Short mmCIF file of C-alpha atoms and ligand atoms in Angstrom, two decimals:
data_model
loop_
_atom_site.label_atom_id
_atom_site.label_comp_id
_atom_site.label_asym_id
_atom_site.label_seq_id
_atom_site.Cartn_x
_atom_site.Cartn_y
_atom_site.Cartn_z
CA MET A 289 0.00 0.00 0.00
CA ASP A 290 1.05 3.57 -0.63
CA LYS A 291 2.97 4.96 2.33
CA GLY A 292 1.04 8.23 2.31
CA VAL A 293 -2.28 6.40 2.65
CA LEU A 294 -0.91 4.41 5.58
CA VAL A 295 0.22 7.55 7.39
CA LEU A 296 -3.19 9.12 6.74
CA LYS A 297 -4.99 6.08 8.11
CA LYS A 298 -2.82 6.12 11.20
CA LEU A 299 -3.58 9.81 11.70
CA ILE A 300 -7.32 9.23 11.37
CA TRP A 301 -7.21 6.42 13.93
CA ARG A 302 -5.25 8.58 16.34
CA ALA A 303 -7.51 11.61 15.85
CA LEU A 304 -10.53 9.41 16.54
CA ILE A 305 -8.97 8.00 19.70
CA ALA A 306 -7.94 11.47 20.90
CA LEU A 307 -11.43 12.86 20.19
CA LEU A 308 -13.14 10.10 22.14
CA ALA A 309 -10.76 10.53 25.08
CA VAL A 310 -11.23 14.31 25.16
CA HIS A 311 -14.99 13.91 24.89
CA TYR A 312 -14.98 11.48 27.81
CA VAL A 313 -13.03 13.84 30.06
CA PHE A 314 -15.22 16.78 29.02
CA VAL A 315 -18.55 15.04 29.56
CA ALA A 316 -17.41 13.26 32.73
CA SER A 317 -16.30 16.56 34.28
CA LEU A 318 -19.85 17.95 33.90
CA LYS A 319 -21.65 15.02 35.46
CA PRO A 320 -22.78 15.05 39.08
CA VAL A 321 -22.73 11.26 39.28
CA LEU A 322 -20.02 9.13 37.69
CA SER A 323 -19.88 5.34 37.65
CA TRP A 324 -16.70 3.65 38.88
CA LEU A 325 -16.82 1.25 35.96
CA SER A 326 -16.50 4.04 33.42
CA LEU A 327 -13.55 5.53 35.33
CA VAL A 328 -11.74 2.19 35.56
CA LEU A 329 -12.34 1.48 31.88
CA PHE A 330 -11.10 4.92 30.94
CA PHE A 331 -7.84 4.47 32.82
CA ALA A 332 -7.47 1.01 31.30
CA ALA A 333 -7.86 2.61 27.87
CA VAL A 334 -5.21 5.22 28.68
CA VAL A 335 -2.77 2.52 29.81
CA VAL A 336 -3.40 0.47 26.67
CA ILE A 337 -2.92 3.54 24.46
CA PHE A 338 0.37 4.34 26.18
CA PHE A 339 1.86 0.86 25.78
CA HIS A 340 0.41 0.47 22.30
CA TRP A 341 2.13 3.58 21.01
CA ARG A 342 5.41 2.85 22.84
CA LYS A 343 5.57 -0.68 21.49
CA GLU A 344 4.59 0.46 18.02
CA LYS A 345 7.53 2.86 18.01
CA ALA A 346 9.99 0.21 19.24
CA LEU A 347 8.94 -2.78 17.12
CA GLY A 348 6.69 -1.59 14.33
CA SER A 349 4.43 -4.63 14.67
CA GLY A 350 2.25 -5.83 11.78
CA VAL A 351 -0.60 -3.79 10.30
CA ALA A 352 -3.27 -6.33 11.30
CA VAL A 353 -2.20 -6.39 14.95
CA ARG A 354 -1.99 -2.61 15.06
CA ARG A 355 -5.48 -2.28 13.63
CA LEU A 356 -6.83 -4.77 16.12
CA ARG A 357 -5.28 -2.85 19.00
CA ALA A 358 -6.47 0.52 17.75
CA GLY A 359 -9.96 -0.96 17.29
CA ALA A 360 -9.90 -2.27 20.85
CA ILE A 361 -8.91 1.13 22.21
CA ILE A 362 -11.71 2.83 20.31
CA LEU A 363 -14.19 0.25 21.58
CA LEU A 364 -13.01 0.83 25.14
CA LEU A 365 -13.37 4.60 24.84
CA VAL A 366 -16.81 4.37 23.23
CA LEU A 367 -17.85 2.13 26.12
CA CYS A 368 -16.59 4.74 28.62
CA ASN A 369 -18.61 7.44 26.89
CA VAL A 370 -21.74 5.31 26.85
CA LEU A 371 -21.30 4.37 30.50
CA VAL A 372 -20.85 7.95 31.65
CA GLU A 373 -24.14 8.87 29.98
CA LEU A 374 -25.89 5.77 31.24
CA TYR A 375 -24.98 6.10 34.89
CA ALA A 376 -25.13 9.87 35.22
CA HIS A 377 -28.62 9.93 36.60
CA GLU A 378 -30.30 9.71 39.92
CA ASN A 379 -32.63 6.70 39.75
CA LEU A 380 -35.17 8.34 42.03
CA VAL A 381 -37.68 6.03 43.66
CA ARG A 382 -41.24 6.56 44.74
CA GLY A 383 -43.66 4.38 46.62
CA ARG A 384 -46.98 4.39 48.42
CA THR A 385 -46.74 7.07 51.13
CA ALA A 386 -49.04 8.39 53.84
CA LEU A 387 -48.33 11.84 55.23
CA VAL A 388 -50.11 11.95 58.56
CA GLY A 389 -50.97 14.70 61.02
CA ALA A 390 -50.29 17.99 59.22
CA THR A 391 -52.43 21.06 58.61
CA ILE A 392 -53.20 20.90 54.89
CA ILE A 393 -53.54 24.08 52.84
CA THR A 394 -55.28 22.81 49.71
CA GLY A 395 -54.50 25.72 47.38
CA GLU A 396 -58.16 26.42 46.61
CA LEU A 397 -59.13 30.05 47.17
CA ASP A 398 -60.81 30.64 50.54
CA ALA A 399 -60.95 26.89 51.30
CA ALA A 400 -60.70 25.84 54.94
CA ASP A 401 -57.53 24.02 56.03
CA ILE A 402 -57.72 20.30 56.72
CA ARG A 403 -56.48 20.03 60.31
CA ASP A 404 -54.77 16.85 61.52
CA GLY A 405 -54.93 15.70 57.94
CA THR A 406 -53.71 12.68 56.03
CA VAL A 407 -52.60 12.56 52.39
CA LEU A 408 -52.24 9.19 50.68
CA ILE A 409 -49.91 9.04 47.68
CA SER A 410 -49.90 6.12 45.24
CA ASP A 411 -46.74 4.56 43.82
CA ASP A 412 -47.28 6.35 40.53
CA GLY A 413 -47.17 9.70 42.33
CA LYS A 414 -50.88 10.57 42.53
CA ILE A 415 -52.92 11.78 45.48
CA VAL A 416 -55.38 8.93 46.11
CA ALA A 417 -57.03 10.03 49.34
CA LEU A 418 -57.20 13.13 51.49
CA GLY A 419 -58.97 13.81 54.76
CA GLN A 420 -58.84 14.15 58.52
CA LYS A 421 -56.70 11.66 60.35
CA GLU A 422 -59.53 10.13 62.38
CA SER A 423 -61.77 9.55 59.36
CA LEU A 424 -59.07 8.30 56.96
CA ALA A 425 -57.26 5.11 57.97
CA VAL A 426 -53.92 4.35 56.34
CA PRO A 427 -54.26 1.12 54.32
CA GLN A 428 -51.62 -1.58 54.48
CA GLY A 429 -48.55 -1.21 52.33
CA TYR A 430 -48.11 2.52 52.82
CA ASP A 431 -44.97 4.09 54.27
CA VAL A 432 -46.21 6.33 57.06
CA VAL A 433 -44.48 9.69 57.46
CA ASP A 434 -45.44 11.46 60.67
CA VAL A 435 -45.80 15.16 59.91
CA SER A 436 -47.72 16.13 63.06
CA GLY A 437 -47.71 19.85 63.74
CA LYS A 438 -46.34 20.64 60.28
CA PHE A 439 -47.97 22.29 57.27
CA ILE A 440 -48.56 20.86 53.82
CA MET A 441 -49.22 23.11 50.84
CA PRO A 442 -49.16 22.58 47.06
CA GLY A 443 -45.75 23.20 45.50
CA LEU A 444 -45.26 26.57 43.82
CA ILE A 445 -45.60 26.97 40.09
CA ASN A 446 -43.30 29.36 38.31
CA ALA A 447 -44.73 30.17 34.89
CA HIS A 448 -41.77 32.20 33.62
CA ALA A 449 -38.30 30.69 33.75
CA HIS A 450 -35.17 30.50 31.63
CA MET A 451 -33.53 27.33 32.87
CA TRP A 452 -30.19 27.95 31.20
CA MET A 453 -29.42 31.10 33.21
CA GLU A 454 -28.84 31.39 36.93
CA GLY A 455 -29.99 34.86 38.01
CA GLY A 456 -29.33 36.91 41.13
CA ASP A 457 -31.27 37.66 44.30
CA PRO A 458 -34.46 39.56 43.32
CA GLN A 459 -34.24 41.58 46.53
CA LYS A 460 -30.91 43.07 45.49
CA PRO A 461 -30.42 45.79 42.84
CA VAL A 462 -30.14 44.51 39.27
CA ASP A 463 -26.55 44.47 38.09
CA PHE A 464 -26.37 44.98 34.33
CA SER A 465 -22.56 44.97 34.22
CA SER A 466 -22.44 41.47 32.73
CA TYR A 467 -24.32 42.83 29.71
CA ALA A 468 -21.86 45.67 29.30
CA ALA A 469 -19.17 43.79 27.39
CA PRO A 470 -18.42 45.10 23.89
CA ARG A 471 -20.74 43.81 21.18
CA ILE A 472 -18.05 41.65 19.58
CA VAL A 473 -17.27 39.96 22.91
CA ARG A 474 -20.95 39.26 23.53
CA LYS A 475 -21.32 37.83 20.04
CA LEU A 476 -18.29 35.59 20.48
CA GLY A 477 -19.58 34.50 23.89
CA MET A 478 -22.95 33.57 22.39
CA SER A 479 -21.33 31.54 19.60
CA ALA A 480 -19.22 29.72 22.21
CA ILE A 481 -22.38 28.91 24.18
CA MET A 482 -24.19 27.70 21.06
CA SER A 483 -21.32 25.37 20.07
CA TYR A 484 -21.43 21.67 20.95
CA PRO A 485 -19.21 21.91 24.07
CA GLY A 486 -20.97 25.14 25.07
CA LEU A 487 -24.38 23.49 24.97
CA ARG A 488 -23.10 20.55 27.03
CA VAL A 489 -22.01 22.99 29.73
CA VAL A 490 -25.38 24.77 29.48
CA ALA A 491 -27.20 21.43 29.85
CA SER A 492 -25.35 20.64 33.07
CA ARG A 493 -26.02 24.15 34.42
CA MET A 494 -29.70 23.70 33.62
CA GLU A 495 -29.79 20.63 35.83
CA ARG A 496 -28.33 22.65 38.68
CA ASN A 497 -30.75 25.54 38.10
CA VAL A 498 -33.92 23.46 38.05
CA GLN A 499 -32.74 21.67 41.20
CA SER A 500 -32.31 25.07 42.83
CA ALA A 501 -35.91 25.92 41.81
CA LEU A 502 -37.09 22.66 43.36
CA TYR A 503 -35.34 23.35 46.66
CA GLY A 504 -36.94 26.80 46.60
CA GLY A 505 -40.36 25.12 46.74
CA VAL A 506 -41.16 25.01 43.02
CA THR A 507 -42.76 21.75 41.87
CA THR A 508 -43.70 22.94 38.37
CA LEU A 509 -41.39 25.14 36.36
CA ARG A 510 -42.42 26.49 32.99
CA GLY A 511 -39.57 27.46 30.69
CA VAL A 512 -40.32 30.35 28.35
CA GLY A 513 -37.17 30.36 26.25
CA ASP A 514 -34.13 28.13 26.45
CA LEU A 515 -31.40 27.05 24.10
CA ASP A 516 -31.64 24.43 21.39
CA PHE A 517 -34.59 22.51 22.95
CA LEU A 518 -32.42 21.41 25.88
CA ASP A 519 -35.45 22.14 28.08
CA VAL A 520 -37.45 19.46 26.25
CA GLN A 521 -34.69 16.93 26.90
CA LEU A 522 -34.40 17.81 30.59
CA ARG A 523 -38.20 17.74 30.99
CA ASP A 524 -38.28 14.13 29.82
CA GLN A 525 -35.32 13.09 31.99
CA VAL A 526 -36.97 14.58 35.10
CA ALA A 527 -40.28 12.90 34.24
CA ARG A 528 -38.49 9.53 34.05
CA GLY A 529 -36.95 10.11 37.50
CA GLU A 530 -33.44 10.31 36.03
CA ARG A 531 -32.79 13.89 37.10
CA VAL A 532 -33.67 15.87 40.22
CA GLY A 533 -36.04 18.67 39.36
CA PRO A 534 -39.59 20.01 39.39
CA ASN A 535 -42.05 19.01 36.67
CA LEU A 536 -40.90 20.98 33.66
CA LEU A 537 -42.77 22.55 30.78
CA ALA A 538 -40.73 23.54 27.77
CA ALA A 539 -41.07 26.32 25.20
CA GLY A 540 -37.85 25.51 23.35
CA LYS A 541 -36.69 28.55 21.42
CA ILE A 542 -38.36 31.95 21.77
CA ILE A 543 -39.86 33.15 18.49
CA ALA A 544 -38.42 36.59 17.75
CA ILE A 545 -37.94 38.92 14.78
CA THR A 546 -34.68 39.80 13.07
CA GLY A 547 -32.78 42.15 15.36
CA GLY A 548 -35.55 41.88 17.95
CA HIS A 549 -35.60 40.96 21.62
CA ALA A 550 -34.14 37.48 22.26
CA ALA A 551 -33.21 37.05 18.58
CA GLU A 552 -29.72 35.90 19.60
CA MET A 553 -31.03 32.90 21.50
CA GLY A 554 -34.33 32.35 19.73
CA ARG A 555 -35.85 31.28 16.42
CA VAL A 556 -35.87 34.33 14.17
CA VAL A 557 -38.89 34.80 11.91
CA ASP A 558 -39.94 37.52 9.48
CA GLY A 559 -43.41 37.35 8.06
CA PRO A 560 -46.41 35.13 8.85
CA VAL A 561 -45.17 32.16 6.81
CA GLU A 562 -41.93 31.90 8.75
CA ALA A 563 -43.79 32.50 12.01
CA ARG A 564 -46.11 29.58 11.31
CA LYS A 565 -43.16 27.41 10.30
CA ALA A 566 -41.38 28.16 13.60
CA VAL A 567 -44.44 26.95 15.53
CA ARG A 568 -44.47 23.74 13.50
CA GLU A 569 -40.77 23.20 14.18
CA GLY A 570 -41.32 23.68 17.91
CA ILE A 571 -44.21 21.22 17.94
CA HIS A 572 -42.08 18.74 16.03
CA GLU A 573 -39.46 19.10 18.81
CA ARG A 574 -42.24 18.31 21.34
CA ILE A 575 -42.46 21.68 23.09
CA ASP A 576 -45.38 22.28 25.48
CA HIS A 577 -46.21 25.88 24.54
CA ILE A 578 -45.02 28.76 22.37
CA LYS A 579 -43.28 31.94 23.51
CA ILE A 580 -43.09 35.01 21.30
CA CYS A 581 -41.65 38.49 21.72
CA ALA A 582 -44.29 41.08 20.89
CA THR A 583 -42.07 43.98 22.00
CA GLY A 584 -38.44 44.79 22.75
CA GLY A 585 -36.86 44.00 26.11
CA VAL A 586 -34.28 45.38 28.50
CA ALA A 587 -31.45 42.86 28.31
CA ASP A 588 -30.56 43.58 24.67
CA SER A 589 -31.81 47.16 24.36
CA LEU A 590 -29.47 49.64 22.72
CA ARG A 591 -31.69 52.73 22.91
CA ILE A 592 -33.82 54.27 25.63
CA GLY A 593 -37.43 53.31 24.89
CA GLU A 594 -36.53 50.16 22.95
CA ALA A 595 -37.79 47.84 25.69
CA GLY A 596 -41.50 48.26 25.00
CA GLU A 597 -41.36 49.09 21.29
CA LEU A 598 -43.60 47.08 18.98
CA GLN A 599 -41.67 44.33 17.22
CA MET A 600 -43.59 41.31 15.95
CA THR A 601 -46.37 42.41 13.60
CA PRO A 602 -50.05 41.58 14.22
CA GLU A 603 -49.97 39.33 11.12
CA GLU A 604 -46.97 37.39 12.44
CA MET A 605 -48.58 36.99 15.86
CA ARG A 606 -51.86 35.87 14.31
CA ALA A 607 -50.01 33.20 12.30
CA VAL A 608 -48.26 31.92 15.44
CA VAL A 609 -51.45 31.88 17.50
CA ASP A 610 -53.52 30.27 14.75
CA GLU A 611 -51.01 27.48 14.15
CA ALA A 612 -50.50 26.81 17.88
CA HIS A 613 -54.20 26.81 18.70
CA ARG A 614 -54.93 24.40 15.84
CA ARG A 615 -52.69 22.00 17.78
CA ASN A 616 -54.22 22.90 21.16
CA ILE A 617 -51.05 24.64 22.32
CA LEU A 618 -50.97 27.84 24.38
CA VAL A 619 -49.07 30.93 23.28
CA THR A 620 -47.45 33.38 25.66
CA ALA A 621 -46.12 36.79 24.69
CA HIS A 622 -43.38 38.95 26.11
CA ALA A 623 -45.07 42.39 26.01
CA GLU A 624 -43.77 45.43 27.88
CA SER A 625 -45.90 48.37 26.74
CA ALA A 626 -49.61 49.16 26.58
CA ALA A 627 -49.50 49.04 22.77
CA GLY A 628 -47.62 45.73 22.78
CA VAL A 629 -50.03 44.18 25.29
CA LYS A 630 -52.99 45.31 23.19
CA GLU A 631 -51.60 43.92 19.92
CA ALA A 632 -50.75 40.58 21.55
CA LEU A 633 -54.23 40.37 23.11
CA VAL A 634 -55.92 41.13 19.79
CA ALA A 635 -53.79 38.42 18.15
CA GLY A 636 -55.17 36.02 20.77
CA VAL A 637 -52.22 35.07 22.96
CA ASP A 638 -53.13 33.11 26.09
CA ASN A 639 -50.71 34.74 28.54
CA ILE A 640 -48.97 38.09 28.73
CA GLU A 641 -45.50 38.07 30.31
CA HIS A 642 -44.39 41.24 32.17
CA GLY A 643 -47.25 43.50 30.96
CA ALA A 644 -47.83 47.25 31.17
CA ILE A 645 -50.43 49.77 32.31
CA PHE A 646 -53.18 48.81 29.86
CA ASP A 647 -56.46 50.57 29.04
CA ASP A 648 -60.01 49.36 29.72
CA GLU A 649 -60.36 47.95 26.21
CA ALA A 650 -57.34 45.73 26.87
CA ALA A 651 -58.80 44.76 30.25
CA ASP A 652 -61.97 43.56 28.49
CA LEU A 653 -59.84 41.56 26.06
CA PHE A 654 -58.00 39.87 28.94
CA LEU A 655 -61.34 38.77 30.38
CA ASN A 656 -63.02 37.86 27.13
CA ASN A 657 -60.59 37.15 24.32
CA PRO A 658 -62.24 35.55 21.28
CA ASN A 659 -58.92 34.69 19.58
CA SER A 660 -57.41 33.00 22.64
CA LEU A 661 -57.55 29.22 23.09
CA ARG A 662 -59.70 29.27 26.23
CA GLY A 663 -61.60 32.53 25.85
CA TYR A 664 -59.41 34.58 28.18
CA THR A 665 -55.85 35.74 28.65
CA SER A 666 -53.90 35.83 31.91
CA LEU A 667 -51.01 37.94 33.16
CA HIS A 668 -47.64 37.04 34.71
CA PRO A 669 -46.39 40.42 35.92
CA THR A 670 -42.84 39.25 36.81
CA LEU A 671 -42.57 41.80 39.63
CA SER A 672 -39.46 40.02 40.97
CA THR A 673 -37.29 41.10 38.05
CA LEU A 674 -37.00 44.71 39.18
CA ALA A 675 -38.03 44.41 42.83
CA GLY A 676 -34.56 45.18 44.18
CA GLY A 677 -34.18 48.40 42.17
CA LEU A 678 -31.19 49.39 40.06
CA ILE A 679 -27.59 50.35 40.61
CA ILE A 680 -27.55 54.07 39.82
CA ASN A 681 -24.26 55.93 40.25
CA ASP A 682 -21.85 58.04 38.15
CA GLU A 683 -20.28 54.95 36.65
CA THR A 684 -23.55 53.35 35.50
CA GLU A 685 -25.01 56.67 34.33
CA ASN A 686 -21.96 57.37 32.16
CA HIS A 687 -21.77 53.88 30.73
CA PRO A 688 -23.24 53.84 27.20
CA VAL A 689 -24.87 50.41 27.57
CA ILE A 690 -25.72 50.20 31.28
CA SER A 691 -27.31 53.66 31.41
CA VAL A 692 -29.68 52.70 28.57
CA MET A 693 -30.63 49.47 30.31
CA ASN A 694 -31.15 51.25 33.62
CA HIS A 695 -33.44 53.84 32.04
CA ASN A 696 -35.44 51.18 30.22
CA ALA A 697 -35.70 49.07 33.38
CA ALA A 698 -36.88 52.02 35.50
CA MET A 699 -39.58 52.76 32.93
CA LEU A 700 -40.68 49.13 32.86
CA LYS A 701 -40.87 48.75 36.61
CA GLU A 702 -43.63 51.36 36.71
CA GLN A 703 -45.42 49.54 33.89
CA PHE A 704 -45.15 46.04 35.43
CA TYR A 705 -46.42 47.13 38.85
CA GLY A 706 -49.12 49.36 37.34
CA GLY A 707 -50.31 46.57 35.06
CA PHE A 708 -50.40 44.14 37.98
CA GLU A 709 -52.57 46.48 40.07
CA LYS A 710 -54.87 47.10 37.13
CA ALA A 711 -55.23 43.36 36.47
CA LEU A 712 -56.21 42.72 40.08
CA ALA A 713 -58.73 45.56 40.01
CA HIS A 714 -60.37 44.10 36.89
CA GLY A 715 -60.44 40.51 38.14
CA ILE A 716 -58.01 39.33 35.45
CA LEU A 717 -56.31 35.99 36.14
CA VAL A 718 -52.83 36.77 37.51
CA GLY A 719 -50.24 34.01 37.87
CA VAL A 720 -46.74 33.79 39.26
CA GLY A 721 -43.84 34.00 36.86
CA THR A 722 -40.61 35.45 38.17
CA ASP A 723 -38.43 35.48 35.04
CA SER A 724 -36.10 33.17 36.92
CA GLY A 725 -32.79 32.92 35.18
CA VAL A 726 -32.84 36.70 35.24
CA VAL A 727 -33.55 36.35 38.99
CA ALA A 728 -32.66 33.31 41.13
CA HIS A 729 -34.76 30.19 40.58
CA ASN A 730 -35.17 29.49 44.31
CA LYS A 731 -36.70 32.87 45.29
CA VAL A 732 -40.22 32.52 43.94
CA TRP A 733 -41.67 33.27 47.39
CA VAL A 734 -40.49 36.88 46.86
CA GLU A 735 -43.05 37.28 44.05
CA LEU A 736 -45.77 36.17 46.48
CA LYS A 737 -44.52 38.72 49.01
CA LEU A 738 -44.64 41.41 46.30
CA PHE A 739 -48.23 40.42 45.50
CA VAL A 740 -49.08 41.00 49.17
CA GLU A 741 -47.20 44.30 49.36
CA HIS A 742 -48.32 45.81 46.05
CA GLY A 743 -51.66 44.12 45.43
CA GLY A 744 -53.00 44.17 48.95
CA VAL A 745 -53.81 40.46 48.79
CA SER A 746 -53.61 38.23 51.87
CA PRO A 747 -50.70 35.75 52.16
CA ALA A 748 -53.29 32.96 51.83
CA ARG A 749 -54.47 34.38 48.52
CA ALA A 750 -50.88 34.92 47.38
CA ILE A 751 -50.29 31.18 47.97
CA HIS A 752 -53.40 30.40 45.94
CA MET A 753 -52.10 32.68 43.18
CA GLY A 754 -48.70 30.94 43.18
CA THR A 755 -50.27 27.49 43.00
CA LEU A 756 -53.77 26.81 41.63
CA ALA A 757 -54.23 30.18 39.88
CA THR A 758 -50.91 29.79 38.06
CA ALA A 759 -51.83 26.20 37.19
CA ARG A 760 -55.01 27.55 35.54
CA SER A 761 -53.07 30.28 33.82
CA ILE A 762 -50.74 27.79 32.10
CA GLY A 763 -53.36 25.08 31.61
CA VAL A 764 -52.16 22.40 34.06
CA GLN A 765 -54.95 22.77 36.64
CA ASP A 766 -56.24 19.26 35.97
CA VAL A 767 -52.96 17.63 36.98
CA THR A 768 -51.41 19.90 39.61
CA GLY A 769 -51.71 23.20 41.52
CA SER A 770 -53.78 22.02 44.47
CA ILE A 771 -53.94 19.14 46.92
CA GLU A 772 -56.81 17.19 45.51
CA VAL A 773 -57.57 13.51 44.91
CA GLY A 774 -56.54 12.50 41.39
CA LYS A 775 -53.89 15.18 40.97
CA ARG A 776 -50.14 14.64 41.05
CA ALA A 777 -48.56 14.66 44.49
CA ASP A 778 -46.74 17.98 44.04
CA LEU A 779 -46.48 19.35 47.55
CA LEU A 780 -44.32 20.83 50.27
CA VAL A 781 -44.01 19.88 53.92
CA LEU A 782 -43.17 22.98 55.97
CA ALA A 783 -42.20 23.29 59.62
CA ARG A 784 -44.51 26.25 60.22
CA ASP A 785 -47.45 28.10 58.67
CA PRO A 786 -46.24 29.78 55.46
CA ARG A 787 -48.99 32.40 55.77
CA ASP A 788 -47.10 33.81 58.77
CA ASP A 789 -43.86 33.99 56.81
CA LEU A 790 -43.86 33.39 53.06
CA SER A 791 -40.09 32.82 52.99
CA LEU A 792 -40.71 29.49 54.74
CA ILE A 793 -41.82 28.16 51.34
CA SER A 794 -38.20 28.15 50.19
CA ASN A 795 -37.21 26.16 53.29
CA ALA A 796 -39.39 23.10 52.92
CA GLU A 797 -38.40 20.04 54.95
CA ARG A 798 -39.71 17.72 52.27
CA ILE A 799 -40.60 18.46 48.68
CA ILE A 800 -42.66 15.90 46.81
CA VAL A 801 -42.81 16.12 43.03
CA ASN A 802 -44.92 13.66 41.13
CA GLY A 803 -44.51 11.32 44.11
CA TYR A 804 -40.70 11.60 44.27
CA HIS A 805 -39.49 12.78 47.67
CA HIS A 806 -36.70 15.32 48.01
CA MET A 807 -35.15 16.38 51.31
CA PRO A 808 -33.01 19.47 50.64
CA ARG A 809 -31.36 19.54 54.04
CA GLU A 810 -29.98 16.04 53.89
ZN1 ZN B 2212 -38.08 36.07 30.43
#
């Protein structure tokens, strides 16, 4: 054989071996759980490679033997890679459980507590019986958990999350400095994230973020814009009990316009045909709902006023809504001005994210929206995003990027809070969505506190809003959101009454999701 071809073949073999080894180290370093077998095999492969190449140099053994050895090394490394994927999950278990003796807050508005209550949970994670201890005997075969003196409430639902980002404390001022990098650096950073290794890192961060949400008392987390449909993948892994996390709902990529808000991370469309196509693509990727950007936003604004400016056209929004509703899928719209809210409502979106101070005509459309899937539209005011105020000083005011973002954010804060108050006054369905990812995933209780402070609602009603009302808003009220026979066991066991201190919700002793028990403090 030609010597050049031989050298080329050798190079290809070596490149393949090197690639597999690097991939193993890279993937293994991201995994929370690693099997011993994969580690042992990997080191065996490294030893074989070392001696193989040393011997080859010394003796120059026959082509057939060399091929056999190289093949064996590749096989070993492939096996390592498969094993690391196979064993890197939690194998959560669930079984028949009886929680006995707690005060049960059902999540229904104005419902009386069940005192000294018992909840029976089946081995497929459903609530099968509920009642007072003395009238509800625990059948045989149930693990009894004594929760006397404690409180049980439905797990929180967060309707607005970006699982791929981490977010800061919503009670602290928003720091826009991370957005202040030069445009070229931001673009390079985004391409690095969207590359194969970048997305692997993002996927592992997403696992950490949704776990943080769970430990903050969230049992259902609705993503409204993540990268490359990684949210769909994680949703399925959590549902199979292979990952620790709340029940997830996935939007996949945000649908945005060229140069518009979230265009960098989303699916860019221009015109109704492309808009409809993007919905079809999302449905093909098995998303749960559609997210669009009706207006600009803060995080990528370059001019003062850009945040609420109209972006997607009414025709584009109509195409999205029509296609999604044909498939029984809800559409939610990022809308941060009165005009944007109105256009999105007219198009028939089912939820408004953020919102603005809208007029009475818009209020009527919220309550009775003929183009929406269910006849009404709800609001997720995301008060948490700007609750902690902004960092305003000489440095931020003189910075060309940060000053713009600060001005836009200040303008929006007024709109979000004003829209929230108006929605409550009109009896519009208001749900909890914190924009977690922008703010921390485990601080959803802060949104409830803001509802109490700015909406004048009682803590009990705020809990209802963060559970059953949000379930209705996102269309999962038949499966979760309250403690009710037939629904999923998505609930929190708390040491004290959360109505006395809403922050207790993020300190649950036991979090049950779909029947899987999680004990954050252990
Ligand atoms: Zn958002």
